[in-house]
Coordinates of C-alpha atoms in Angstrom, one line a residue:
M17 CA -20.4 -86.7 0.5
T18 CA -22.4 -83.7 1.8
T19 CA -22.3 -83.2 5.5
G20 CA -23.4 -79.7 6.1
M21 CA -20.4 -79.4 8.5
E22 CA -19.7 -75.9 7.3
N23 CA -23.0 -74.9 9.0
C24 CA -22.7 -76.7 12.4
A25 CA -19.7 -75.2 14.1
K26 CA -17.8 -71.9 13.7
P27 CA -14.4 -72.5 12.1
L28 CA -11.2 -70.9 13.2
F29 CA -11.0 -69.5 9.6
T30 CA -11.8 -70.5 6.1
F31 CA -10.1 -70.2 2.7
G32 CA -11.0 -70.7 -0.9
I33 CA -9.3 -73.0 -3.4
I34 CA -9.4 -73.0 -7.2
A35 CA -7.1 -74.4 -9.9
D36 CA -6.3 -74.4 -13.6
I37 CA -8.5 -71.6 -14.7
Q38 CA -6.6 -71.2 -18.0
Y39 CA -8.7 -68.4 -19.3
A40 CA -8.3 -67.3 -22.9
D41 CA -10.7 -65.2 -25.1
I42 CA -10.9 -68.0 -27.7
D43 CA -13.4 -70.6 -28.8
D44 CA -13.6 -73.9 -26.9
G45 CA -10.9 -76.4 -27.9
F46 CA -9.2 -79.5 -26.7
N47 CA -6.2 -80.6 -24.6
F48 CA -2.8 -81.6 -25.9
K49 CA -4.0 -85.2 -26.8
R50 CA -7.3 -83.8 -28.2
S51 CA -9.2 -86.1 -25.9
R52 CA -10.7 -83.6 -23.5
K53 CA -12.7 -80.5 -24.3
R54 CA -11.6 -77.1 -22.8
Y55 CA -13.9 -74.2 -22.2
Y56 CA -11.6 -71.2 -22.4
R57 CA -14.1 -68.3 -22.1
N58 CA -16.4 -70.2 -19.7
S59 CA -13.5 -70.5 -17.2
L60 CA -13.9 -66.7 -16.4
R61 CA -17.6 -67.3 -15.7
L62 CA -16.7 -70.2 -13.3
L63 CA -14.2 -67.9 -11.5
H64 CA -17.0 -65.4 -11.2
N65 CA -19.3 -68.1 -9.7
A66 CA -16.6 -68.9 -7.1
Q67 CA -16.1 -65.2 -6.2
K68 CA -19.8 -64.8 -5.8
R69 CA -20.0 -67.9 -3.5
W70 CA -17.1 -66.8 -1.4
T71 CA -18.5 -63.2 -1.0
A72 CA -21.9 -64.6 0.1
D73 CA -20.4 -67.0 2.7
T74 CA -21.3 -66.1 6.3
V75 CA -17.7 -66.6 7.3
K76 CA -15.6 -64.8 4.7
P77 CA -12.5 -66.6 3.4
R78 CA -9.3 -65.3 5.0
F79 CA -7.6 -65.8 1.6
I80 CA -7.8 -67.7 -1.7
L81 CA -5.4 -70.2 -3.0
Q82 CA -5.1 -70.1 -6.8
L83 CA -3.1 -73.2 -7.6
G84 CA -1.6 -72.2 -11.0
D85 CA -2.4 -72.0 -14.7
I86 CA -4.4 -68.9 -14.3
I87 CA -4.4 -68.2 -18.1
D88 CA -3.9 -70.5 -21.0
G89 CA -0.7 -70.8 -23.1
F90 CA -2.8 -70.1 -26.3
N91 CA -2.8 -66.4 -25.1
K92 CA 0.9 -66.2 -26.0
R93 CA 0.2 -67.3 -29.6
H94 CA -2.4 -64.6 -29.9
D95 CA -0.2 -61.9 -28.3
A96 CA -2.9 -61.6 -25.6
S97 CA -1.0 -62.7 -22.4
E98 CA -1.1 -59.4 -20.6
R99 CA -4.7 -58.7 -21.7
A100 CA -5.9 -62.1 -20.5
L101 CA -4.1 -61.8 -17.1
E102 CA -5.7 -58.3 -16.6
T103 CA -9.1 -59.8 -17.3
V104 CA -8.7 -62.6 -14.8
M105 CA -7.2 -60.3 -12.2
K106 CA -10.0 -57.8 -12.6
E107 CA -12.4 -60.7 -11.6
F108 CA -10.2 -61.5 -8.6
D109 CA -10.0 -57.9 -7.6
S110 CA -13.8 -57.6 -7.6
S111 CA -13.7 -59.1 -4.1
P112 CA -11.6 -58.1 -1.1
F113 CA -9.9 -61.4 -0.5
E114 CA -6.1 -61.8 -0.6
V115 CA -5.1 -64.2 -3.3
H116 CA -2.0 -66.4 -3.1
H117 CA -0.9 -67.4 -6.6
V118 CA 1.0 -70.6 -7.4
W119 CA 2.9 -70.8 -10.7
G120 CA 2.2 -73.6 -13.2
N121 CA 3.4 -74.5 -16.7
H122 CA 0.9 -72.1 -18.4
E123 CA 2.3 -69.1 -16.4
F124 CA 5.7 -69.9 -18.1
Y125 CA 4.1 -70.4 -21.5
N126 CA 3.0 -66.8 -21.2
F127 CA 5.8 -65.0 -19.2
S128 CA 9.4 -65.3 -18.4
R129 CA 10.4 -66.0 -14.8
D130 CA 11.8 -62.5 -14.5
T131 CA 8.5 -61.0 -15.7
L132 CA 6.5 -63.2 -13.2
M133 CA 8.7 -62.1 -10.3
R134 CA 7.7 -58.5 -11.1
S135 CA 4.1 -59.2 -11.8
V136 CA 0.8 -59.3 -9.8
L137 CA 1.3 -63.1 -9.7
N138 CA 4.1 -62.7 -7.2
S139 CA 2.3 -63.1 -3.9
T140 CA 5.4 -63.0 -1.6
T141 CA 4.8 -59.3 -0.9
D142 CA 1.2 -60.0 0.2
S143 CA 2.0 -62.7 2.7
E144 CA 0.8 -61.9 6.2
A145 CA 2.8 -61.6 9.4
G146 CA 4.7 -64.7 10.5
G147 CA 5.7 -65.6 6.9
G148 CA 8.9 -65.5 4.9
H149 CA 10.2 -66.4 1.5
L150 CA 13.2 -68.3 0.1
S151 CA 15.9 -65.6 -0.4
I152 CA 17.7 -67.5 -3.1
C153 CA 17.2 -65.5 -6.3
E154 CA 14.5 -66.6 -8.7
I155 CA 12.9 -69.4 -6.6
Y156 CA 9.2 -68.6 -6.0
A157 CA 8.6 -70.2 -2.6
Y158 CA 7.3 -68.7 0.6
H159 CA 5.2 -69.4 3.7
F160 CA 2.6 -67.5 5.7
S161 CA 0.6 -67.9 8.8
P162 CA -3.0 -66.7 8.6
A163 CA -3.8 -67.7 12.2
P164 CA -1.8 -68.8 15.2
K165 CA -0.6 -72.5 14.9
Y166 CA -1.4 -72.7 11.2
R167 CA 1.1 -72.3 8.3
F168 CA 0.8 -72.5 4.6
V169 CA 3.8 -73.1 2.3
V170 CA 3.8 -72.2 -1.4
L171 CA 6.3 -74.2 -3.5
D172 CA 7.9 -73.6 -6.9
A173 CA 7.4 -76.9 -8.9
Y174 CA 9.2 -75.4 -12.0
D175 CA 12.3 -74.4 -10.1
V176 CA 14.2 -77.0 -12.2
S177 CA 12.5 -76.9 -15.6
L178 CA 12.9 -76.1 -19.2
L179 CA 10.0 -73.7 -18.7
G180 CA 10.9 -70.1 -17.6
R181 CA 14.6 -70.8 -17.4
E182 CA 17.2 -69.3 -19.7
E183 CA 18.9 -72.0 -21.7
S184 CA 22.3 -70.8 -20.4
S185 CA 21.2 -71.3 -16.8
L186 CA 22.4 -74.1 -14.6
K187 CA 18.8 -75.2 -13.8
Y188 CA 17.9 -75.4 -17.5
Q189 CA 20.9 -77.6 -18.0
Q190 CA 20.0 -79.8 -15.0
A191 CA 16.4 -80.0 -16.4
I192 CA 17.5 -81.1 -19.9
A193 CA 19.8 -83.7 -18.4
I194 CA 17.0 -85.1 -16.3
L195 CA 14.6 -85.3 -19.3
K196 CA 17.1 -86.7 -21.7
A197 CA 18.0 -89.4 -19.3
H198 CA 14.4 -90.6 -19.3
N199 CA 12.8 -89.4 -22.5
D200 CA 14.3 -89.8 -25.9
N201 CA 11.4 -88.4 -27.9
E202 CA 12.0 -85.5 -30.2
D203 CA 9.0 -83.7 -28.7
L204 CA 9.7 -83.8 -25.0
N205 CA 6.0 -83.1 -24.3
H206 CA 5.4 -86.7 -25.3
P207 CA 5.9 -89.1 -22.4
P208 CA 8.6 -91.7 -22.7
A209 CA 6.3 -94.6 -22.0
P210 CA 2.5 -95.2 -22.4
V211 CA 2.0 -96.2 -18.8
G212 CA 3.9 -96.1 -15.5
M213 CA 5.9 -93.6 -13.4
E214 CA 8.3 -92.8 -16.2
Q215 CA 5.5 -90.8 -17.9
R216 CA 6.2 -87.8 -15.6
F217 CA 9.4 -87.0 -17.4
V218 CA 7.9 -84.5 -19.8
K219 CA 8.6 -80.9 -20.6
F220 CA 5.3 -79.6 -19.1
N221 CA 6.4 -80.9 -15.6
G222 CA 9.4 -79.8 -13.5
G223 CA 11.1 -80.4 -10.2
F224 CA 12.3 -78.9 -6.9
S225 CA 15.9 -77.9 -6.5
Q226 CA 18.0 -79.1 -3.5
D227 CA 18.1 -75.5 -2.3
Q228 CA 14.3 -75.4 -2.2
L229 CA 14.1 -78.8 -0.5
D230 CA 16.6 -77.7 2.1
W231 CA 14.6 -74.5 2.7
L232 CA 11.4 -76.5 3.1
E233 CA 13.1 -78.8 5.6
G234 CA 14.0 -75.8 7.7
V235 CA 10.5 -74.3 7.5
L236 CA 8.9 -77.6 8.6
S237 CA 11.4 -78.2 11.4
L238 CA 10.4 -74.8 12.9
A239 CA 6.8 -75.6 12.4
D240 CA 7.3 -79.0 14.2
N241 CA 8.9 -77.1 17.2
K242 CA 6.0 -74.6 17.3
L243 CA 3.4 -77.4 17.1
E244 CA 1.9 -75.8 14.0
R245 CA -0.3 -77.5 11.4
V246 CA 1.1 -77.0 7.9
T247 CA -0.6 -77.2 4.5
I248 CA 1.8 -77.2 1.5
V249 CA 0.7 -76.1 -2.0
S250 CA 2.3 -76.6 -5.5
H251 CA 1.0 -76.7 -9.0
L252 CA 2.4 -80.3 -9.5
P253 CA 1.1 -83.2 -7.4
I254 CA 3.6 -85.3 -5.5
H255 CA 1.8 -88.5 -4.5
P256 CA 1.4 -91.2 -7.1
S257 CA -2.0 -92.2 -5.6
S258 CA -3.4 -88.7 -5.9
T259 CA -2.9 -88.2 -9.6
S260 CA -2.1 -89.7 -13.0
P261 CA 1.7 -90.5 -13.3
I262 CA 2.0 -88.1 -16.2
C263 CA 1.2 -85.1 -13.9
L264 CA 3.7 -85.9 -11.1
A265 CA 6.7 -83.6 -10.3
W266 CA 10.0 -85.2 -11.5
N267 CA 11.4 -85.6 -8.0
Y268 CA 8.2 -86.1 -6.2
D269 CA 9.8 -88.9 -4.1
A270 CA 12.3 -86.5 -2.5
L271 CA 9.5 -84.1 -1.5
L272 CA 7.4 -87.0 -0.1
S273 CA 10.2 -88.2 2.1
I274 CA 10.5 -84.7 3.6
L275 CA 6.8 -84.3 4.3
Q276 CA 6.5 -87.7 5.8
A277 CA 9.4 -86.9 8.3
H278 CA 7.6 -83.9 9.8
K279 CA 4.7 -84.2 12.2
S280 CA 3.5 -80.7 11.4
V281 CA 2.4 -81.5 7.9
V282 CA -1.4 -82.2 7.5
C283 CA -2.1 -81.6 3.8
F284 CA -0.6 -81.1 0.3
M285 CA -2.7 -79.4 -2.3
A286 CA -2.0 -79.3 -6.1
G287 CA -3.6 -78.7 -9.5
H288 CA -2.3 -79.7 -12.9
D289 CA -4.3 -82.9 -13.2
H290 CA -7.7 -81.6 -14.3
D291 CA -9.5 -84.8 -13.2
G292 CA -8.5 -84.2 -9.6
G293 CA -7.5 -86.8 -7.1
Y294 CA -7.1 -87.7 -3.4
H295 CA -5.0 -89.9 -1.2
R296 CA -4.3 -90.2 2.5
D297 CA -1.0 -91.8 3.4
D298 CA -0.2 -94.2 6.2
S299 CA 0.9 -91.2 8.4
G300 CA -2.4 -89.5 7.9
V301 CA -1.2 -86.7 5.5
H302 CA -3.8 -85.8 2.9
Y303 CA -2.8 -85.3 -0.8
L304 CA -5.5 -83.3 -2.6
T305 CA -5.4 -82.6 -6.3
L306 CA -8.1 -80.1 -7.4
E307 CA -10.3 -80.5 -10.4
G308 CA -9.4 -78.0 -13.2
V309 CA -11.8 -75.2 -14.1
I310 CA -10.7 -75.3 -17.7
E311 CA -12.3 -78.7 -18.4
T312 CA -15.4 -78.0 -16.4
P313 CA -18.4 -77.6 -18.8
P314 CA -20.9 -74.7 -18.6
G315 CA -23.5 -75.5 -15.9
S316 CA -21.1 -77.0 -13.5
D317 CA -18.3 -75.6 -11.2
A318 CA -14.9 -76.5 -9.9
F319 CA -13.9 -74.6 -6.7
G320 CA -14.1 -75.1 -2.9
T321 CA -14.1 -73.5 0.5
V322 CA -12.0 -75.1 3.2
Y323 CA -13.2 -74.7 6.8
V324 CA -10.4 -75.0 9.3
Y325 CA -11.2 -76.4 12.8
E326 CA -9.1 -77.5 15.8
D327 CA -9.0 -81.2 14.8
R328 CA -9.8 -81.2 11.0
M329 CA -10.3 -79.3 7.8
F330 CA -13.6 -79.6 5.9
L331 CA -13.6 -79.1 2.2
K332 CA -16.9 -77.9 0.8
G333 CA -16.7 -78.6 -2.9
Y334 CA -18.9 -77.1 -5.6
G335 CA -19.7 -78.8 -8.9
R336 CA -17.0 -81.3 -9.8
M337 CA -15.2 -80.9 -6.5
S338 CA -16.2 -83.3 -3.8
D339 CA -16.8 -82.6 -0.1
R340 CA -14.0 -84.0 2.1
I341 CA -13.3 -84.2 5.8
L342 CA -9.6 -83.9 6.3
M343 CA -8.8 -85.1 9.8
Y344 CA -5.4 -84.1 11.2
P345 CA -2.8 -86.9 11.6

């Protein structure tokens, strides 16, 4: 659906979105099941295309949301994690836009949580006035307000996970208990069932701790009182109708119940499922899963610009990403 809406009224502000770049300086390959081709070097060219588009826009993006998996796990195997990250960040740094980074499973394939906290991928120090972060140690969650009455919340979908957590930690133990209760495969990256919601209980997913959920509840309650419009982002999708079940957060239902209880929430954005997806629930909240750069062939694209208006957001998609009008509830 192409509306040209981005040209007919001046937005309050705009922002760019991109997900699952998964850059590596290696030849093209395939996904875990060897059913999808992945274009590791081409992903950097597609990021360059996005940067070029955003820079050329008449209304410059206020910021960019990078929804996780910025480099591929293969970099670790080739001892190239730092070099790959520097390469991608050099491309991001070629434009003046502030970038908010979300952490996905491939971040944790390459780096420990401690390393990520000290890295350029920790965006909490870059958040604008009116923001804040979860003060509990080693949970990467924060919020920021790019304009009056608008708030964005970045969540840590691998807070409870086998990835990035020390085996001796409580959250690792919680994660292994959750997985073992649902998945008896020797390789926990293999789903416990061929179809259905149980597929989500795999090692490459994770969940949100109660501390993080309580913090989010508080952020949203304040936003309700301030009559703000809130967009929440995470690497993992949380609505079953917006993604394949194998890509859902483990405790997606707990997060859904929180979002649906707060009138301030307008949209939830995620990556992880490279096919993308979309759903609008009965309360009018939009659940948008972005198409992955890594499985986008040369000659196409996978990024978008979101135009924010008083009564809606308009996603202008490029390449595999569709245009969407996101009316507020």
